[in-house]
Amino acid sequence: MEAKEVIISIIKANCILNDKLSASLKPFKISLQQFNVLRILRGQKGLPANLSEVHEKMVHKMSNTTRLIDKLINKTFVKRNTCKQNRRKIELFITPSGLRLLDQIDLIVKITEEKIIEKLNTKEKEKIVSILRHLNN
Amino acid sequence: MEAKEVIISIIKANCILNDKLSASLKPFKISLQQFNVLRILRGQKGLPANLSEVHEKMVHKMSNTTRLIDKLINKTFVKRNTCKQNRRKIELFITPSGLRLLDQIDLIVKITEEKIIEKLNTKEKEKIVSILRHLNN
DNA sequence: ATATTACATTTGTATTTACAATTGTTGTAG
DNA sequence: CTACAACAATTGTAAATACAAATGTAATAT
């Protein structure tokens, strides 16, 4: 088994999965990355997240995370404050309208995600996550 | 095991692997996608490949494959002819200078690829390829 | 207090990618 | 033969992303 094969199979899987998820988000005029940011912020359960925390959980260059969030702010789904304790940092919150959007989107994304991996059984899912985690560390 | 977890692990793996490969290609002023096209054309062993064939093996929109190849042509690594039998099609060849470039790049990419998956044993590599293939079809 | 360094984010710019529409060519039905 | 559909590739354009440099703030050393 050549390294190349393994790598290509990961790249292709990513591509397919990205296409399907993006397509399911299209009616909501939101990109996959924007959706991910909103999900991360919701995960904070009211606590602010600062930009670098969000950035770490993403797969982006920092500069583009800024602009990604600019867009979410324009759409009123996110609010940005500079942090009182450390004015270099900024605090990010998801707004009520952002939460409402996620409410609308959640189900369709969940269905899409499950459809993507529907052919995998429990063991395979566990296996792939553990192998990939292994690869990433 | 939630679908979301599986999907995120694939996305992250792809991200890491993409970063590492791109970095190793940087000294050669060539992108990963451009490198892939060259590899595909070399794989033809002298036979022409037409654009749609190349496109199918890639993870791009057709329109961008055209432009990707434009760049390789500007760099003289690829040659383009319109197909005599069917003038809608174009034939693509890798040039001698494209082959020389690949000669230079091959080793470093191979090393990078192997380094990326060095923590996986034979069984894991086989497993992951088979699971992902399963997912893609 | 001032200079220096590190930190957190932003800006500028070029390149890449997505999406829609268009061009030119071939096949085919009437 | 002509019209029309299908095919293969390209172009135009907006959005996303990569990369380098700059801004503003805080911490530290002298």
Short mmCIF file of C-alpha atoms (C1' of nucleotides) in Angstrom, two decimals:
data_model
loop_
_atom_site.label_atom_id
_atom_site.label_comp_id
_atom_site.label_asym_id
_atom_site.label_seq_id
_atom_site.Cartn_x
_atom_site.Cartn_y
_atom_site.Cartn_z
CA MET A 1 0.00 0.00 0.00
CA GLU A 2 1.61 3.21 -1.18
CA ALA A 3 1.41 6.42 0.82
CA LYS A 4 0.07 8.15 -2.26
CA GLU A 5 -3.00 5.93 -2.37
CA VAL A 6 -3.88 6.62 1.22
CA ILE A 7 -3.49 10.33 0.71
CA ILE A 8 -5.51 10.46 -2.47
CA SER A 9 -8.33 8.55 -0.86
CA ILE A 10 -8.50 11.10 1.94
CA ILE A 11 -8.43 14.02 -0.47
CA LYS A 12 -11.23 12.54 -2.54
CA ALA A 13 -13.36 11.74 0.47
CA ASN A 14 -12.95 15.29 1.68
CA CYS A 15 -13.92 16.64 -1.68
CA ILE A 16 -17.10 14.61 -1.89
CA LEU A 17 -18.14 15.40 1.61
CA ASN A 18 -17.44 19.06 1.18
CA ASP A 19 -19.53 19.23 -1.98
CA LYS A 20 -22.49 17.51 -0.38
CA LEU A 21 -22.48 19.62 2.74
CA SER A 22 -22.04 22.85 0.81
CA ALA A 23 -24.95 21.91 -1.41
CA SER A 24 -27.19 21.29 1.56
CA LEU A 25 -26.32 24.71 3.00
CA LYS A 26 -26.83 26.56 -0.25
CA PRO A 27 -30.53 27.31 0.24
CA PHE A 28 -29.58 29.12 3.42
CA LYS A 29 -27.01 31.29 1.62
CA ILE A 30 -24.31 30.31 4.04
CA SER A 31 -21.00 28.59 3.41
CA LEU A 32 -19.78 25.47 5.19
CA GLN A 33 -17.12 27.49 6.96
CA GLN A 34 -19.58 30.11 8.10
CA PHE A 35 -21.80 27.34 9.40
CA ASN A 36 -18.87 25.86 11.30
CA VAL A 37 -18.16 29.17 13.00
CA LEU A 38 -21.77 29.48 14.06
CA ARG A 39 -21.72 25.96 15.45
CA ILE A 40 -18.55 26.70 17.37
CA LEU A 41 -20.06 29.84 18.86
CA ARG A 42 -23.26 28.08 19.80
CA GLY A 43 -21.10 25.48 21.53
CA GLN A 44 -19.90 28.21 23.85
CA LYS A 45 -23.36 28.32 25.40
CA GLY A 46 -23.39 32.04 25.99
CA LEU A 47 -19.73 32.40 26.87
CA PRO A 48 -17.75 34.53 24.44
CA ALA A 49 -15.13 32.94 22.24
CA ASN A 50 -12.26 34.98 21.01
CA LEU A 51 -11.09 34.97 17.45
CA SER A 52 -8.01 32.84 17.99
CA GLU A 53 -10.03 30.19 19.80
CA VAL A 54 -12.43 30.00 16.90
CA HIS A 55 -9.55 29.99 14.49
CA GLU A 56 -7.90 27.01 16.16
CA LYS A 57 -11.00 24.94 15.69
CA MET A 58 -11.10 25.80 12.02
CA VAL A 59 -9.02 24.98 9.03
CA HIS A 60 -8.25 28.49 7.93
CA LYS A 61 -5.56 31.10 7.92
CA MET A 62 -6.20 33.62 10.64
CA SER A 63 -6.60 36.53 8.24
CA ASN A 64 -9.45 34.81 6.52
CA THR A 65 -11.17 33.86 9.73
CA THR A 66 -11.44 37.59 10.39
CA ARG A 67 -13.13 38.15 7.08
CA LEU A 68 -15.33 35.09 7.44
CA ILE A 69 -16.64 36.55 10.66
CA ASP A 70 -17.05 39.97 9.08
CA LYS A 71 -19.56 38.35 6.80
CA LEU A 72 -21.43 36.71 9.63
CA ILE A 73 -21.58 40.07 11.39
CA ASN A 74 -22.96 41.72 8.28
CA LYS A 75 -25.66 39.08 8.24
CA THR A 76 -26.31 39.82 11.95
CA PHE A 77 -25.65 36.24 13.00
CA VAL A 78 -22.61 37.16 15.10
CA LYS A 79 -21.65 40.04 17.37
CA ARG A 80 -18.11 41.25 18.01
CA ASN A 81 -16.81 43.13 21.08
CA THR A 82 -13.29 44.03 22.00
CA CYS A 83 -12.34 42.31 25.22
CA LYS A 84 -12.27 44.62 28.24
CA GLN A 85 -9.50 42.72 30.03
CA ASN A 86 -7.20 42.58 27.05
CA ARG A 87 -8.01 44.98 24.31
CA ARG A 88 -6.01 43.04 21.77
CA LYS A 89 -8.55 40.28 21.94
CA ILE A 90 -12.03 40.30 20.60
CA GLU A 91 -15.03 38.46 21.94
CA LEU A 92 -17.45 36.73 19.62
CA PHE A 93 -21.04 35.77 20.34
CA ILE A 94 -23.72 34.16 18.30
CA THR A 95 -26.85 36.34 18.19
CA PRO A 96 -30.46 35.22 18.60
CA SER A 97 -30.91 35.43 14.84
CA GLY A 98 -27.81 33.27 14.42
CA LEU A 99 -29.31 30.72 16.77
CA ARG A 100 -32.57 30.79 14.87
CA LEU A 101 -30.70 30.17 11.63
CA LEU A 102 -28.94 27.17 13.13
CA ASP A 103 -32.27 25.84 14.32
CA GLN A 104 -33.46 25.90 10.75
CA ILE A 105 -30.30 24.34 9.35
CA ASP A 106 -29.52 21.69 11.95
CA LEU A 107 -31.84 19.00 10.71
CA ILE A 108 -30.88 19.15 7.06
CA VAL A 109 -27.19 19.13 7.89
CA LYS A 110 -27.62 16.20 10.22
CA ILE A 111 -29.47 14.29 7.53
CA THR A 112 -26.81 15.13 4.98
CA GLU A 113 -24.02 14.06 7.32
CA GLU A 114 -25.71 10.79 8.04
CA LYS A 115 -26.34 10.17 4.39
CA ILE A 116 -22.69 10.75 3.61
CA ILE A 117 -21.56 8.05 5.98
CA GLU A 118 -24.58 5.80 5.77
CA LYS A 119 -22.57 3.01 4.18
CA LEU A 120 -20.23 2.76 7.13
CA ASN A 121 -21.09 0.52 10.03
CA THR A 122 -20.33 1.34 13.65
CA LYS A 123 -16.96 -0.37 13.63
CA GLU A 124 -15.85 1.37 10.48
CA LYS A 125 -16.80 4.77 11.83
CA GLU A 126 -14.86 4.19 15.01
CA LYS A 127 -11.95 2.80 13.09
CA ILE A 128 -11.68 5.71 10.71
CA VAL A 129 -11.88 8.32 13.44
CA SER A 130 -9.21 6.59 15.48
CA ILE A 131 -6.89 6.11 12.52
CA LEU A 132 -7.23 9.70 11.40
CA ARG A 133 -6.72 11.04 14.88
CA HIS A 134 -3.60 8.93 14.97
CA LEU A 135 -2.45 10.50 11.73
CA ASN A 136 -3.07 14.03 12.89
CA ASN A 137 -1.02 13.89 16.09
CA MET B 1 -20.26 7.73 17.14
CA GLU B 2 -21.88 10.72 15.50
CA ALA B 3 -21.67 11.34 11.78
CA LYS B 4 -20.33 14.79 12.52
CA GLU B 5 -17.26 13.42 14.25
CA VAL B 6 -16.38 11.19 11.35
CA ILE B 7 -16.76 14.01 8.91
CA ILE B 8 -14.74 16.49 10.92
CA SER B 9 -11.92 14.01 11.28
CA ILE B 10 -11.76 13.60 7.51
CA ILE B 11 -11.82 17.34 6.93
CA LYS B 12 -9.03 17.91 9.41
CA ALA B 13 -6.89 15.14 8.02
CA ASN B 14 -7.31 16.58 4.56
CA CYS B 15 -6.32 20.00 5.79
CA ILE B 16 -3.14 18.80 7.43
CA LEU B 17 -2.12 16.72 4.52
CA ASN B 18 -2.82 19.46 2.06
CA ASP B 19 -0.73 21.94 4.04
CA LYS B 20 2.23 19.60 4.25
CA LEU B 21 2.23 18.66 0.62
CA SER B 22 1.79 22.24 -0.53
CA ALA B 23 4.70 23.30 1.65
CA SER B 24 6.95 20.66 0.15
CA LEU B 25 6.05 21.84 -3.36
CA LYS B 26 6.55 25.50 -2.62
CA PRO B 27 10.27 25.64 -3.49
CA PHE B 28 9.30 24.45 -6.97
CA LYS B 29 6.74 27.22 -7.39
CA ILE B 30 4.04 24.76 -8.24
CA SER B 31 0.72 24.09 -6.54
CA LEU B 32 -0.48 20.69 -5.41
CA GLN B 33 -3.15 20.72 -8.06
CA GLN B 34 -0.69 21.60 -10.79
CA PHE B 35 1.53 18.79 -9.58
CA ASN B 36 -1.39 16.38 -9.74
CA VAL B 37 -2.10 17.30 -13.33
CA LEU B 38 1.50 16.72 -14.28
CA ARG B 39 1.45 13.35 -12.56
CA ILE B 40 -1.72 12.39 -14.37
CA LEU B 41 -0.22 13.37 -17.73
CA ARG B 42 2.99 11.50 -17.03
CA GLY B 43 0.86 8.48 -16.21
CA GLN B 44 -0.38 8.53 -19.80
CA LYS B 45 3.11 7.46 -20.91
CA GLY B 46 3.11 9.48 -24.12
CA LEU B 47 -0.55 9.03 -24.95
CA PRO B 48 -2.54 12.27 -24.96
CA ALA B 49 -5.15 12.87 -22.30
CA ASN B 50 -8.03 15.14 -23.01
CA LEU B 51 -9.20 17.79 -20.64
CA SER B 52 -12.27 15.99 -19.39
CA GLU B 53 -10.25 12.89 -18.62
CA VAL B 54 -7.84 14.92 -16.55
CA HIS B 55 -10.72 16.70 -14.93
CA GLU B 56 -12.37 13.48 -13.81
CA LYS B 57 -9.26 12.47 -11.94
CA MET B 58 -9.14 15.78 -10.16
CA VAL B 59 -11.21 17.51 -7.53
CA HIS B 60 -12.03 20.63 -9.48
CA LYS B 61 -14.71 22.32 -11.42
CA MET B 62 -14.09 21.95 -15.12
CA SER B 63 -13.71 25.67 -15.68
CA ASN B 64 -10.84 25.84 -13.27
CA THR B 65 -9.12 22.82 -14.70
CA THR B 66 -8.86 24.79 -17.92
CA ARG B 67 -7.16 27.65 -16.14
CA LEU B 68 -4.95 25.36 -14.09
CA ILE B 69 -3.67 23.92 -17.31
CA ASP B 70 -3.27 27.38 -18.83
CA LYS B 71 -0.74 28.02 -16.11
CA LEU B 72 1.14 24.81 -16.76
CA ILE B 73 1.26 25.71 -20.43
CA ASN B 74 2.66 29.15 -19.61
CA LYS B 75 5.36 27.43 -17.61
CA THR B 76 6.01 25.16 -20.63
CA PHE B 77 5.33 22.00 -18.65
CA VAL B 78 2.31 21.02 -20.71
CA LYS B 79 1.32 21.22 -24.37
CA ARG B 80 -2.20 21.54 -25.71
CA ASN B 81 -3.54 20.49 -29.15
CA THR B 82 -7.05 20.39 -30.42
CA CYS B 83 -8.01 16.82 -31.25
CA LYS B 84 -8.14 16.10 -35.00
CA GLN B 85 -10.90 13.49 -34.74
CA ASN B 86 -13.18 15.62 -32.62
CA ARG B 87 -12.36 19.27 -32.63
CA ARG B 88 -14.35 19.91 -29.47
CA LYS B 89 -11.78 17.96 -27.53
CA ILE B 90 -8.27 18.98 -26.70
CA GLU B 91 -5.28 16.76 -26.22
CA LEU B 92 -2.86 17.36 -23.40
CA PHE B 93 0.75 16.18 -23.15
CA ILE B 94 3.44 16.64 -20.59
CA THR B 95 6.55 18.18 -22.16
CA PRO B 96 10.16 17.13 -21.60
CA SER B 97 10.62 20.08 -19.26
CA GLY B 98 7.53 18.99 -17.34
CA LEU B 99 9.02 15.52 -17.00
CA ARG B 100 12.29 17.00 -15.80
CA LEU B 101 10.43 19.00 -13.18
CA LEU B 102 8.67 15.89 -11.92
CA ASP B 103 12.01 14.12 -11.73
CA GLN B 104 13.19 16.83 -9.39
CA ILE B 105 10.03 16.83 -7.30
CA ASP B 106 9.26 13.13 -7.05
CA LEU B 107 11.56 12.28 -4.20
CA ILE B 108 10.62 15.12 -1.90
CA VAL B 109 6.92 14.49 -2.43
CA LYS B 110 7.36 10.80 -1.78
CA ILE B 111 9.21 11.54 1.44
CA THR B 112 6.54 14.01 2.50
CA GLU B 113 3.77 11.55 1.74
CA GLU B 114 5.46 8.84 3.72
CA LYS B 115 6.09 11.15 6.60
CA ILE B 116 2.43 12.12 6.69
CA ILE B 117 1.31 8.55 7.12
CA GLU B 118 4.34 7.21 8.98
CA LYS B 119 2.34 6.56 12.11
CA LEU B 120 -0.02 4.20 10.33
CA ASN B 121 0.84 0.53 10.07
CA THR B 122 0.07 -1.61 7.06
CA LYS B 123 -3.28 -2.75 8.35
CA GLU B 124 -4.41 0.77 9.14
CA LYS B 125 -3.45 2.01 5.70
CA GLU B 126 -5.40 -0.75 4.02
CA LYS B 127 -8.31 -0.22 6.34
CA ILE B 128 -8.59 3.46 5.74
CA VAL B 129 -8.38 3.16 1.97
CA SER B 130 -11.04 0.50 1.91
CA ILE B 131 -13.36 2.38 4.24
CA LEU B 132 -13.02 5.61 2.30
CA ARG B 133 -13.53 3.89 -1.02
CA HIS B 134 -16.65 2.41 0.48
CA LEU B 135 -17.78 5.89 1.48
CA ASN B 136 -17.17 7.38 -1.95
CA ASN B 137 -19.23 4.90 -3.94
"C1'" DA C 1 9.88 56.24 31.34
"C1'" DT C 2 11.42 54.21 26.98
"C1'" DA C 3 12.59 50.74 23.98
"C1'" DT C 4 11.92 46.11 22.68
"C1'" DT C 5 9.48 42.06 22.09
"C1'" DA C 6 5.47 39.31 21.81
"C1'" DC C 7 0.61 38.97 21.08
"C1'" DA C 8 -4.04 39.36 18.67
"C1'" DT C 9 -6.12 40.89 14.96
"C1'" DT C 10 -6.53 43.24 10.60
"C1'" DT C 11 -5.37 44.94 5.91
"C1'" DG C 12 -3.58 44.61 1.17
"C1'" DT C 13 -2.92 41.87 -2.64
"C1'" DA C 14 -2.52 37.97 -5.68
"C1'" DT C 15 -4.12 33.53 -6.56
"C1'" DT C 16 -7.56 30.04 -6.51
"C1'" DT C 17 -12.13 28.40 -6.70
"C1'" DA C 18 -17.26 28.37 -7.49
"C1'" DC C 19 -20.98 29.41 -10.31
"C1'" DA C 20 -23.34 30.88 -14.41
"C1'" DA C 21 -23.30 31.83 -19.04
"C1'" DT C 22 -21.11 31.40 -23.63
"C1'" DT C 23 -18.60 29.57 -27.64
"C1'" DG C 24 -17.68 26.33 -30.98
"C1'" DT C 25 -18.36 21.58 -32.53
"C1'" DT C 26 -20.74 17.26 -33.35
"C1'" DG C 27 -24.74 14.25 -33.60
"C1'" DT C 28 -29.41 13.55 -34.87
"C1'" DA C 29 -34.46 14.08 -35.85
"C1'" DG C 30 -37.65 15.87 -39.03
"C1'" DC D 1 -30.39 20.42 -45.48
"C1'" DT D 2 -31.90 22.69 -41.28
"C1'" DA D 3 -33.07 23.00 -36.65
"C1'" DC D 4 -32.17 21.45 -32.29
"C1'" DA D 5 -30.06 18.99 -28.67
"C1'" DA D 6 -25.79 17.33 -26.65
"C1'" DC D 7 -20.97 17.71 -25.90
"C1'" DA D 8 -16.28 19.78 -24.72
"C1'" DA D 9 -14.08 23.49 -23.40
"C1'" DT D 10 -13.72 28.40 -22.27
"C1'" DT D 11 -14.83 33.04 -20.40
"C1'" DG D 12 -16.66 36.42 -17.04
"C1'" DT D 13 -17.30 37.42 -12.50
"C1'" DA D 14 -17.84 37.10 -7.56
"C1'" DA D 15 -16.35 34.87 -3.57
"C1'" DA D 16 -12.93 32.34 -0.96
"C1'" DT D 17 -8.20 31.50 0.30
"C1'" DA D 18 -3.08 32.11 0.78
"C1'" DC D 19 0.65 34.89 1.92
"C1'" DA D 20 3.06 38.92 3.53
"C1'" DA D 21 3.02 43.06 5.89
"C1'" DA D 22 0.96 46.32 9.08
"C1'" DT D 23 -1.71 47.94 13.13
"C1'" DG D 24 -2.67 48.38 17.84
"C1'" DT D 25 -2.12 46.55 22.51
"C1'" DA D 26 0.27 44.37 26.42
"C1'" DA D 27 4.27 42.52 28.75
"C1'" DT D 28 9.12 42.85 29.76
"C1'" DA D 29 13.74 44.58 30.13
"C1'" DT D 30 16.90 48.35 30.64
#
